[in-house]
Amino acid sequence: MTGIEIFQTWLIAFFTLALFSFLYKDNPVYKIAEHIFAGLSAGYYVGLIWDTVIIQQLWTPMTVDGRWWLIVPGVMGFLMFTRFWKKITWVSRIPLAFVMGVTAGIFLISQLHGLVLPQMRDTMLPLWNTQGYGQLFLTIIIVVGVISTLIYFYFSKEHTGALGVTAKVGIWFIMISFGAHFGYTVMGRVSLLIGRVQFLIEDWIGSFT
Amino acid sequence: MRTTVPVIVAFLSGIILVVSFFFQETSFIGGLSQELKVWLTIVGGFTLLLGVVSITRVNFSGVVRRRPGWGYKILTLISIFAMAIPSILPTSWSPLFGRNAGSIYDWLFVNLDSPMMATMFATLAFYIASAAYRAFRARSAESTILLITATVVMLWRVPMGEALLNMLPGDIPSFLNTYVMGGANMAVQRGIIIGAALGAASMSLRIILGIERTYMGKG
């Protein structure tokens, strides 16, 4: 290991242990690491946006490709900063309204055409097919699961009678799904923990020898 | 003026995107919608920068006024500038500037930001274990279903657990894959996706038509 590699390993180990120290209780060392992390994360976005948006999508197309009309979104972007002056704060609503309007326009179509219709089409499968009883059972599970889940989240009518029974079935399905997701989340977080512990044991403690 | 102009802007920008769906990309309105998407990226980029400027202002104000924890706020400010300033300086000045491998930005990301992010998420493993203890107590039929599914999925996802499941009669991993993950779990995800998508579409319609104006704030 070179000197710079040892320095990097110790630096990472210090901040890893500093952040883990919160598991005991909140302390100044954790706060130092936390504030540095927050600052680095904010600074990361400055570099990312500067390069991928301001330079690649605004400055280069305007100055090299001659797309001068991009000055309009550029000015709208700067108008966002009027939020910092009380008297003209309202001006920032214009670019905000533009963002909301375009996003809403994209969402309206993409949600209905890209999600609702394909998901509904894939749910409406023929019960009798050539793939045997296993596929039939799976199709029934999917149809019952989708309908009962939708009914569980339907709050315009009180969940009593047939609606209540279907909603109850919906809860069971939802619990199966949440259980599976919880299991996956636990495994994901534990994998990260294993990674950090592996770094501390193999790389950091390993560097002592 | 203060409300009408933004409502008109939202309506026009939204309706162009909706109408363009029914036209080819090579048509005028198709091209206009593509251009508006580029504009969205640019304005959206500025909104992220606005957030960073806001964080900087809040922390700077805290330091100047000696608010509690002002010493930590200095560290936040130093970190923001240490990461941001070298990244926006041209690489032609020095290989340490910009975002390429070997730059200050890259070094800080690889050696500080990325390991700290992984550690933050790894810390959640302890809290999620504590949450699991509360959620997995079999007090009702629903929580029992949650307990069984989560336990089996966790077992299934590690080599030792999968080996254990394979020792039991029947093909449990295959059953889990087909009927739990590809059946019940997918059905619920589908139900949630359909519900959320319908909600997002109706909210989008409200924004385009100017009924929903809460994003503008007060005043």
Tab-separated table of C-alpha atoms in Angstrom:
chain	number	residue	atom	x	y	z
A	1	MET	CA	0.000	0.000	0.000
A	2	THR	CA	1.290	3.449	-0.914
A	3	GLY	CA	1.136	6.375	1.501
A	4	ILE	CA	-1.832	7.963	-0.270
A	5	GLU	CA	-3.729	4.629	-0.257
A	6	ILE	CA	-3.150	4.244	3.489
A	7	PHE	CA	-4.358	7.843	4.010
A	8	GLN	CA	-7.499	7.166	1.943
A	9	THR	CA	-8.222	3.936	3.831
A	10	TRP	CA	-7.859	5.664	7.205
A	11	LEU	CA	-10.001	8.578	6.069
A	12	ILE	CA	-12.816	6.269	4.910
A	13	ALA	CA	-12.475	4.186	8.105
A	14	PHE	CA	-12.706	7.318	10.273
A	15	PHE	CA	-15.889	8.531	8.590
A	16	THR	CA	-17.407	5.019	8.559
A	17	LEU	CA	-16.831	4.642	12.318
A	18	ALA	CA	-17.948	8.242	12.918
A	19	LEU	CA	-21.291	7.568	11.227
A	20	PHE	CA	-21.698	4.194	12.998
A	21	SER	CA	-21.077	5.952	16.334
A	22	PHE	CA	-24.658	7.297	16.100
A	23	LEU	CA	-25.823	3.743	16.906
A	24	TYR	CA	-24.597	4.399	20.454
A	25	LYS	CA	-25.932	7.956	20.665
A	26	ASP	CA	-25.774	11.343	18.966
A	27	ASN	CA	-22.263	12.771	19.458
A	28	PRO	CA	-19.958	15.515	18.083
A	29	VAL	CA	-17.920	13.094	15.947
A	30	TYR	CA	-21.096	11.868	14.243
A	31	LYS	CA	-22.239	15.471	13.743
A	32	ILE	CA	-18.938	16.361	12.048
A	33	ALA	CA	-19.288	13.425	9.637
A	34	GLU	CA	-22.980	14.152	9.072
A	35	HIS	CA	-22.384	17.817	8.175
A	36	ILE	CA	-19.477	16.986	5.872
A	37	PHE	CA	-21.617	14.350	4.168
A	38	ALA	CA	-24.481	16.837	3.687
A	39	GLY	CA	-22.106	19.422	2.220
A	40	LEU	CA	-20.419	16.945	-0.136
A	41	SER	CA	-23.792	15.664	-1.357
A	42	ALA	CA	-24.951	19.228	-2.121
A	43	GLY	CA	-21.629	20.013	-3.832
A	44	TYR	CA	-21.920	16.794	-5.848
A	45	TYR	CA	-25.130	18.079	-7.466
A	46	VAL	CA	-23.492	21.407	-8.374
A	47	GLY	CA	-20.801	19.571	-10.372
A	48	LEU	CA	-23.328	17.202	-11.918
A	49	ILE	CA	-25.818	19.908	-12.978
A	50	TRP	CA	-23.068	22.259	-14.144
A	51	ASP	CA	-21.601	19.645	-16.481
A	52	THR	CA	-24.638	17.676	-17.695
A	53	VAL	CA	-27.188	20.505	-17.863
A	54	ILE	CA	-25.644	23.977	-17.927
A	55	ILE	CA	-22.713	23.100	-20.209
A	56	GLN	CA	-24.017	20.144	-22.248
A	57	GLN	CA	-27.661	21.153	-22.679
A	58	LEU	CA	-27.526	24.956	-22.494
A	59	TRP	CA	-24.128	26.575	-23.131
A	60	THR	CA	-22.715	24.271	-25.851
A	61	PRO	CA	-25.956	24.066	-27.914
A	62	MET	CA	-26.293	27.882	-27.715
A	63	THR	CA	-22.714	28.834	-28.515
A	64	VAL	CA	-21.631	25.947	-30.772
A	65	ASP	CA	-24.851	24.672	-32.420
A	66	GLY	CA	-26.477	28.104	-32.731
A	67	ARG	CA	-29.641	27.153	-30.829
A	68	TRP	CA	-30.025	30.703	-29.502
A	69	TRP	CA	-33.629	30.156	-28.395
A	70	LEU	CA	-32.348	28.105	-25.443
A	71	ILE	CA	-31.793	31.506	-23.823
A	72	VAL	CA	-35.507	31.258	-22.840
A	73	PRO	CA	-35.142	28.262	-20.455
A	74	GLY	CA	-31.822	29.760	-19.322
A	75	VAL	CA	-33.551	32.985	-18.298
A	76	MET	CA	-36.410	30.982	-16.740
A	77	GLY	CA	-33.831	29.086	-14.728
A	78	PHE	CA	-32.352	32.321	-13.404
A	79	LEU	CA	-35.861	33.587	-12.578
A	80	MET	CA	-36.040	30.738	-10.044
A	81	PHE	CA	-33.567	32.673	-7.916
A	82	THR	CA	-36.050	35.557	-7.486
A	83	ARG	CA	-37.379	33.497	-4.556
A	84	PHE	CA	-34.631	35.100	-2.475
A	85	TRP	CA	-36.142	38.620	-2.859
A	86	LYS	CA	-39.505	39.024	-1.153
A	87	LYS	CA	-40.861	41.752	-3.450
A	88	ILE	CA	-40.356	39.740	-6.630
A	89	THR	CA	-40.752	36.219	-5.230
A	90	TRP	CA	-43.862	35.759	-7.372
A	91	VAL	CA	-41.727	35.863	-10.557
A	92	SER	CA	-40.263	32.456	-9.605
A	93	ARG	CA	-43.772	31.051	-10.070
A	94	ILE	CA	-43.408	31.375	-13.860
A	95	PRO	CA	-40.531	28.871	-14.272
A	96	LEU	CA	-42.091	26.734	-11.539
A	97	ALA	CA	-45.395	26.723	-13.441
A	98	PHE	CA	-43.489	25.751	-16.589
A	99	VAL	CA	-41.855	22.800	-14.787
A	100	MET	CA	-45.195	21.740	-13.303
A	101	GLY	CA	-47.044	22.137	-16.619
A	102	VAL	CA	-44.552	20.165	-18.735
A	103	THR	CA	-44.210	17.481	-16.045
A	104	ALA	CA	-48.007	17.227	-15.793
A	105	GLY	CA	-48.280	16.948	-19.585
A	106	ILE	CA	-45.674	14.166	-19.683
A	107	PHE	CA	-47.251	12.403	-16.684
A	108	LEU	CA	-50.829	12.551	-17.950
A	109	ILE	CA	-49.953	10.547	-21.037
A	110	SER	CA	-47.165	8.367	-19.624
A	111	GLN	CA	-49.186	7.278	-16.594
A	112	LEU	CA	-52.303	6.354	-18.563
A	113	HIS	CA	-50.691	5.058	-21.743
A	114	GLY	CA	-47.506	3.669	-20.241
A	115	LEU	CA	-48.743	2.249	-16.932
A	116	VAL	CA	-52.520	1.928	-16.464
A	117	LEU	CA	-53.408	0.433	-19.854
A	118	PRO	CA	-50.477	-2.069	-20.106
A	119	GLN	CA	-50.959	-3.200	-16.482
A	120	MET	CA	-54.690	-3.716	-17.051
A	121	ARG	CA	-54.078	-5.521	-20.348
A	122	ASP	CA	-51.571	-7.882	-18.690
A	123	THR	CA	-54.082	-8.617	-15.907
A	124	MET	CA	-56.959	-9.524	-18.246
A	125	LEU	CA	-55.578	-12.925	-19.248
A	126	PRO	CA	-57.619	-15.891	-20.533
A	127	LEU	CA	-58.330	-18.397	-17.734
A	128	TRP	CA	-58.225	-21.453	-19.971
A	129	ASN	CA	-54.967	-21.832	-21.795
A	130	THR	CA	-52.569	-24.529	-22.919
A	131	GLN	CA	-50.104	-24.058	-20.073
A	132	GLY	CA	-51.882	-26.274	-17.544
A	133	TYR	CA	-53.403	-25.812	-14.096
A	134	GLY	CA	-50.307	-24.078	-12.694
A	135	GLN	CA	-50.813	-21.160	-15.083
A	136	LEU	CA	-54.561	-21.135	-14.369
A	137	PHE	CA	-53.855	-20.890	-10.626
A	138	LEU	CA	-51.339	-18.068	-11.243
A	139	THR	CA	-53.824	-16.137	-13.403
A	140	ILE	CA	-56.493	-16.431	-10.683
A	141	ILE	CA	-54.010	-15.193	-8.033
A	142	ILE	CA	-53.118	-12.186	-10.183
A	143	VAL	CA	-56.726	-11.239	-11.054
A	144	VAL	CA	-57.973	-11.657	-7.454
A	145	GLY	CA	-54.877	-9.864	-6.096
A	146	VAL	CA	-55.188	-6.847	-8.400
A	147	ILE	CA	-58.943	-6.405	-7.892
A	148	SER	CA	-58.831	-6.894	-4.107
A	149	THR	CA	-55.851	-4.516	-3.760
A	150	LEU	CA	-57.641	-1.831	-5.783
A	151	ILE	CA	-60.768	-2.306	-3.663
A	152	TYR	CA	-58.763	-2.042	-0.422
A	153	PHE	CA	-57.560	1.410	-1.552
A	154	TYR	CA	-61.085	2.457	-2.601
A	155	PHE	CA	-62.296	4.680	0.231
A	156	SER	CA	-65.354	6.308	-1.384
A	157	LYS	CA	-67.629	3.645	0.145
A	158	GLU	CA	-67.548	2.024	3.588
A	159	HIS	CA	-65.812	-1.370	3.606
A	160	THR	CA	-68.817	-3.511	4.607
A	161	GLY	CA	-70.461	-6.579	3.064
A	162	ALA	CA	-68.947	-7.923	-0.159
A	163	LEU	CA	-66.717	-4.837	-0.429
A	164	GLY	CA	-65.420	-5.441	3.110
A	165	VAL	CA	-64.673	-9.128	2.421
A	166	THR	CA	-62.823	-8.241	-0.811
A	167	ALA	CA	-60.882	-5.496	0.999
A	168	LYS	CA	-59.934	-8.066	3.682
A	169	VAL	CA	-58.583	-10.391	0.973
A	170	GLY	CA	-56.757	-7.328	-0.395
A	171	ILE	CA	-55.055	-6.800	2.987
A	172	TRP	CA	-53.769	-10.390	2.952
A	173	PHE	CA	-52.328	-9.922	-0.527
A	174	ILE	CA	-50.821	-6.584	0.495
A	175	MET	CA	-49.239	-8.212	3.571
A	176	ILE	CA	-47.627	-10.878	1.367
A	177	SER	CA	-46.222	-8.166	-0.904
A	178	PHE	CA	-45.075	-5.943	1.974
A	179	GLY	CA	-43.481	-8.952	3.675
A	180	ALA	CA	-41.570	-9.788	0.489
A	181	HIS	CA	-40.491	-6.157	0.087
A	182	PHE	CA	-39.505	-5.877	3.741
A	183	GLY	CA	-37.437	-9.044	3.370
A	184	TYR	CA	-35.707	-7.627	0.298
A	185	THR	CA	-35.079	-4.268	2.030
A	186	VAL	CA	-33.577	-5.980	5.091
A	187	MET	CA	-31.339	-8.062	2.844
A	188	GLY	CA	-30.263	-4.946	0.888
A	189	ARG	CA	-29.365	-3.000	4.024
A	190	VAL	CA	-27.586	-5.984	5.592
A	191	SER	CA	-25.585	-6.422	2.362
A	192	LEU	CA	-24.438	-2.779	2.681
A	193	LEU	CA	-23.553	-3.364	6.329
A	194	ILE	CA	-21.552	-6.468	5.384
A	195	GLY	CA	-19.736	-4.344	2.775
A	196	ARG	CA	-18.795	-1.698	5.324
A	197	VAL	CA	-17.708	-4.273	7.945
A	198	GLN	CA	-15.698	-6.092	5.284
A	199	PHE	CA	-13.951	-2.812	4.437
A	200	LEU	CA	-13.136	-2.161	8.103
A	201	ILE	CA	-11.824	-5.677	8.740
A	202	GLU	CA	-10.042	-6.446	5.460
A	203	ASP	CA	-8.895	-3.036	4.190
A	204	TRP	CA	-8.513	-0.915	7.310
A	205	ILE	CA	-7.421	-3.452	9.957
A	206	GLY	CA	-5.568	-5.295	7.167
A	207	SER	CA	-3.512	-2.160	6.572
A	208	PHE	CA	-2.064	-2.402	10.120
A	209	THR	CA	0.153	-5.311	9.094
B	1	MET	CA	-50.841	38.905	-12.967
B	2	ARG	CA	-49.075	37.079	-10.135
B	3	THR	CA	-51.338	34.037	-10.475
B	4	THR	CA	-52.796	34.314	-13.969
B	5	VAL	CA	-49.467	34.291	-15.864
B	6	PRO	CA	-48.161	31.123	-14.124
B	7	VAL	CA	-51.533	29.380	-14.686
B	8	ILE	CA	-51.402	30.259	-18.404
B	9	VAL	CA	-47.774	29.069	-18.623
B	10	ALA	CA	-48.671	25.754	-16.921
B	11	PHE	CA	-51.711	25.296	-19.176
B	12	LEU	CA	-49.890	26.003	-22.444
B	13	SER	CA	-46.796	23.948	-21.606
B	14	GLY	CA	-48.911	21.037	-20.357
B	15	ILE	CA	-51.435	21.020	-23.191
B	16	ILE	CA	-48.674	21.063	-25.864
B	17	LEU	CA	-47.179	17.903	-24.334
B	18	VAL	CA	-50.601	16.187	-24.188
B	19	VAL	CA	-51.597	17.146	-27.748
B	20	SER	CA	-48.178	16.146	-29.134
B	21	PHE	CA	-48.910	12.532	-28.158
B	22	PHE	CA	-51.373	12.398	-31.063
B	23	PHE	CA	-48.863	13.735	-33.602
B	24	GLN	CA	-45.702	12.286	-35.127
B	25	GLU	CA	-42.355	13.399	-33.705
B	26	THR	CA	-41.413	14.885	-37.083
B	27	SER	CA	-44.434	17.230	-37.055
B	28	PHE	CA	-44.196	20.817	-35.771
B	29	ILE	CA	-45.995	20.061	-32.517
B	30	GLY	CA	-43.962	16.866	-32.055
B	31	GLY	CA	-40.753	18.851	-32.428
B	32	LEU	CA	-42.081	21.532	-30.081
B	33	SER	CA	-42.791	18.950	-27.387
B	34	GLN	CA	-39.261	17.527	-27.751
B	35	GLU	CA	-37.876	21.058	-27.364
B	36	LEU	CA	-40.018	21.634	-24.271
B	37	LYS	CA	-38.601	18.458	-22.707
B	38	VAL	CA	-35.073	19.859	-23.204
B	39	TRP	CA	-36.219	23.140	-21.641
B	40	LEU	CA	-37.625	21.168	-18.697
B	41	THR	CA	-34.205	19.569	-18.122
B	42	ILE	CA	-32.548	23.002	-18.149
B	43	VAL	CA	-35.054	24.711	-15.831
B	44	GLY	CA	-35.104	21.574	-13.625
B	45	GLY	CA	-31.293	21.781	-13.373
B	46	PHE	CA	-31.579	25.355	-12.143
B	47	THR	CA	-34.114	24.273	-9.494
B	48	LEU	CA	-31.521	21.827	-8.114
B	49	LEU	CA	-28.936	24.598	-8.062
B	50	LEU	CA	-31.497	26.774	-6.271
B	51	GLY	CA	-31.661	24.087	-3.586
B	52	VAL	CA	-27.871	24.103	-3.153
B	53	VAL	CA	-27.800	27.925	-3.018
B	54	SER	CA	-30.564	27.777	-0.410
B	55	ILE	CA	-28.589	25.291	1.753
B	56	THR	CA	-25.516	27.541	1.451
B	57	ARG	CA	-27.519	30.653	2.454
B	58	VAL	CA	-29.100	28.918	5.467
B	59	ASN	CA	-25.741	27.614	6.711
B	60	PHE	CA	-23.943	30.898	6.019
B	61	SER	CA	-26.622	32.817	7.907
B	62	GLY	CA	-26.299	30.337	10.800
B	63	VAL	CA	-22.540	30.907	10.979
B	64	VAL	CA	-22.781	34.722	10.753
B	65	ARG	CA	-25.435	34.867	13.488
B	66	ARG	CA	-23.608	32.280	15.646
B	67	ARG	CA	-26.673	30.027	15.842
B	68	PRO	CA	-26.363	26.743	17.833
B	69	GLY	CA	-24.132	24.302	15.949
B	70	TRP	CA	-22.546	27.053	13.829
B	71	GLY	CA	-19.196	25.266	13.939
B	72	TYR	CA	-20.710	22.254	12.167
B	73	LYS	CA	-22.285	24.578	9.598
B	74	ILE	CA	-18.784	25.819	8.678
B	75	LEU	CA	-17.877	22.209	7.840
B	76	THR	CA	-20.965	21.933	5.614
B	77	LEU	CA	-20.016	25.144	3.783
B	78	ILE	CA	-16.385	24.023	3.329
B	79	SER	CA	-17.599	20.655	1.984
B	80	ILE	CA	-20.007	22.287	-0.474
B	81	PHE	CA	-17.312	24.608	-1.854
B	82	ALA	CA	-14.598	21.917	-1.833
B	83	MET	CA	-16.787	19.694	-4.017
B	84	ALA	CA	-18.501	22.354	-6.164
B	85	ILE	CA	-15.802	24.906	-7.070
B	86	PRO	CA	-13.169	22.517	-8.565
B	87	SER	CA	-15.936	20.728	-10.498
B	88	ILE	CA	-17.062	23.885	-12.358
B	89	LEU	CA	-13.541	25.078	-13.216
B	90	PRO	CA	-12.339	24.050	-16.719
B	91	THR	CA	-10.160	20.949	-16.994
B	92	SER	CA	-7.852	22.905	-19.335
B	93	TRP	CA	-6.623	24.836	-16.284
B	94	SER	CA	-5.658	21.741	-14.314
B	95	PRO	CA	-6.411	17.988	-14.381
B	96	LEU	CA	-7.598	18.434	-10.774
B	97	PHE	CA	-10.595	20.456	-12.014
B	98	GLY	CA	-13.756	19.170	-13.715
B	99	ARG	CA	-15.377	15.809	-13.032
B	100	ASN	CA	-12.988	13.377	-14.719
B	101	ALA	CA	-11.125	10.553	-12.954
B	102	GLY	CA	-8.277	12.045	-10.946
B	103	SER	CA	-10.076	15.335	-10.297
B	104	ILE	CA	-10.716	16.715	-6.789
B	105	TYR	CA	-14.457	16.169	-7.364
B	106	ASP	CA	-13.889	12.506	-8.260
B	107	TRP	CA	-11.506	11.959	-5.333
B	108	LEU	CA	-13.967	13.425	-2.838
B	109	PHE	CA	-16.816	11.390	-4.305
B	110	VAL	CA	-14.929	8.076	-4.298
B	111	ASN	CA	-13.186	8.479	-0.924
B	112	LEU	CA	-15.742	10.406	1.125
B	113	ASP	CA	-19.216	10.843	-0.360
B	114	SER	CA	-19.744	7.321	-1.694
B	115	PRO	CA	-18.471	5.379	1.412
B	116	MET	CA	-20.413	7.730	3.703
B	117	MET	CA	-23.588	7.172	1.694
B	118	ALA	CA	-23.121	3.389	1.924
B	119	THR	CA	-22.499	3.693	5.685
B	120	MET	CA	-25.623	5.820	6.167
B	121	PHE	CA	-27.735	3.155	4.441
B	122	ALA	CA	-25.901	0.369	6.301
B	123	THR	CA	-26.801	2.084	9.595
B	124	LEU	CA	-30.428	1.614	8.630
B	125	ALA	CA	-29.884	-2.167	8.900
B	126	PHE	CA	-29.948	-1.793	12.704
B	127	TYR	CA	-33.091	0.330	12.714
B	128	ILE	CA	-34.827	-1.919	10.211
B	129	ALA	CA	-34.014	-4.889	12.500
B	130	SER	CA	-35.655	-3.038	15.373
B	131	ALA	CA	-38.665	-2.210	13.169
B	132	ALA	CA	-38.844	-5.860	12.085
B	133	TYR	CA	-39.036	-6.948	15.732
B	134	ARG	CA	-42.149	-4.795	16.192
B	135	ALA	CA	-43.742	-5.529	12.791
B	136	PHE	CA	-43.117	-9.287	12.775
B	137	ARG	CA	-44.858	-10.160	16.047
B	138	ALA	CA	-47.616	-12.579	15.059
B	139	ARG	CA	-50.461	-10.751	16.823
B	140	SER	CA	-52.995	-11.056	13.992
B	141	ALA	CA	-53.528	-13.031	10.794
B	142	GLU	CA	-52.182	-10.106	8.744
B	143	SER	CA	-48.969	-9.696	10.743
B	144	THR	CA	-48.465	-13.481	10.646
B	145	ILE	CA	-48.672	-13.426	6.841
B	146	LEU	CA	-46.150	-10.547	6.835
B	147	LEU	CA	-43.849	-12.492	9.195
B	148	ILE	CA	-43.956	-15.727	7.172
B	149	THR	CA	-43.447	-14.040	3.789
B	150	ALA	CA	-40.594	-11.801	4.984
B	151	THR	CA	-38.847	-14.695	6.759
B	152	VAL	CA	-39.127	-17.029	3.779
B	153	VAL	CA	-37.970	-14.323	1.324
B	154	MET	CA	-34.983	-13.465	3.560
B	155	LEU	CA	-34.062	-17.143	3.831
B	156	TRP	CA	-34.510	-17.621	0.097
B	157	ARG	CA	-32.176	-14.704	-0.742
B	158	VAL	CA	-29.110	-16.108	1.061
B	159	PRO	CA	-27.229	-19.244	-0.105
B	160	MET	CA	-27.535	-21.024	3.271
B	161	GLY	CA	-31.276	-20.305	3.476
B	162	GLU	CA	-31.849	-21.469	-0.078
B	163	ALA	CA	-29.980	-24.696	0.720
B	164	LEU	CA	-32.232	-25.169	3.766
B	165	LEU	CA	-35.381	-24.574	1.705
B	166	ASN	CA	-34.137	-27.060	-0.897
B	167	MET	CA	-33.844	-29.737	1.825
B	168	LEU	CA	-37.598	-29.464	2.513
B	169	PRO	CA	-40.050	-31.551	0.450
B	170	GLY	CA	-41.367	-29.832	-2.697
B	171	ASP	CA	-39.694	-27.169	-4.786
B	172	ILE	CA	-40.155	-24.240	-2.357
B	173	PRO	CA	-37.779	-21.785	-4.155
B	174	SER	CA	-39.639	-22.376	-7.419
B	175	PHE	CA	-43.012	-21.933	-5.646
B	176	LEU	CA	-41.792	-18.683	-4.089
B	177	ASN	CA	-40.518	-17.404	-7.405
B	178	THR	CA	-43.681	-18.259	-9.342
B	179	TYR	CA	-46.600	-17.798	-6.972
B	180	VAL	CA	-45.350	-15.400	-4.269
B	181	MET	CA	-43.066	-13.017	-6.204
B	182	GLY	CA	-44.611	-13.516	-9.666
B	183	GLY	CA	-48.171	-13.973	-8.370
B	184	ALA	CA	-49.335	-12.296	-5.154
B	185	ASN	CA	-46.514	-9.747	-4.986
B	186	MET	CA	-46.876	-8.772	-8.637
B	187	ALA	CA	-50.679	-8.517	-8.319
B	188	VAL	CA	-50.354	-6.074	-5.399
B	189	GLN	CA	-47.675	-4.050	-7.190
B	190	ARG	CA	-49.950	-3.907	-10.208
B	191	GLY	CA	-52.894	-2.747	-8.103
B	192	ILE	CA	-50.787	-0.054	-6.431
B	193	ILE	CA	-49.304	1.054	-9.786
B	194	ILE	CA	-52.766	1.339	-11.384
B	195	GLY	CA	-54.123	3.313	-8.389
B	196	ALA	CA	-51.103	5.623	-8.148
B	197	ALA	CA	-51.000	6.189	-11.918
B	198	LEU	CA	-54.685	7.139	-11.991
B	199	GLY	CA	-54.037	9.531	-9.085
B	200	ALA	CA	-50.994	11.054	-10.847
B	201	ALA	CA	-52.951	11.440	-14.091
B	202	SER	CA	-55.860	13.181	-12.361
B	203	MET	CA	-53.452	15.472	-10.474
B	204	SER	CA	-51.706	16.290	-13.769
B	205	LEU	CA	-55.060	17.216	-15.310
B	206	ARG	CA	-55.823	19.473	-12.331
B	207	ILE	CA	-52.457	21.248	-12.748
B	208	ILE	CA	-52.901	21.750	-16.502
B	209	LEU	CA	-56.433	23.100	-16.048
B	210	GLY	CA	-55.282	25.449	-13.273
B	211	ILE	CA	-57.460	23.852	-10.584
B	212	GLU	CA	-54.424	22.744	-8.569
B	213	ARG	CA	-52.354	25.824	-7.655
B	214	THR	CA	-50.799	24.898	-4.313
B	215	TYR	CA	-47.356	24.555	-5.934
B	216	MET	CA	-47.275	28.359	-6.250
B	217	GLY	CA	-47.302	28.846	-2.498
B	218	LYS	CA	-48.933	31.775	-0.741
B	219	GLY	CA	-49.053	35.444	-1.787
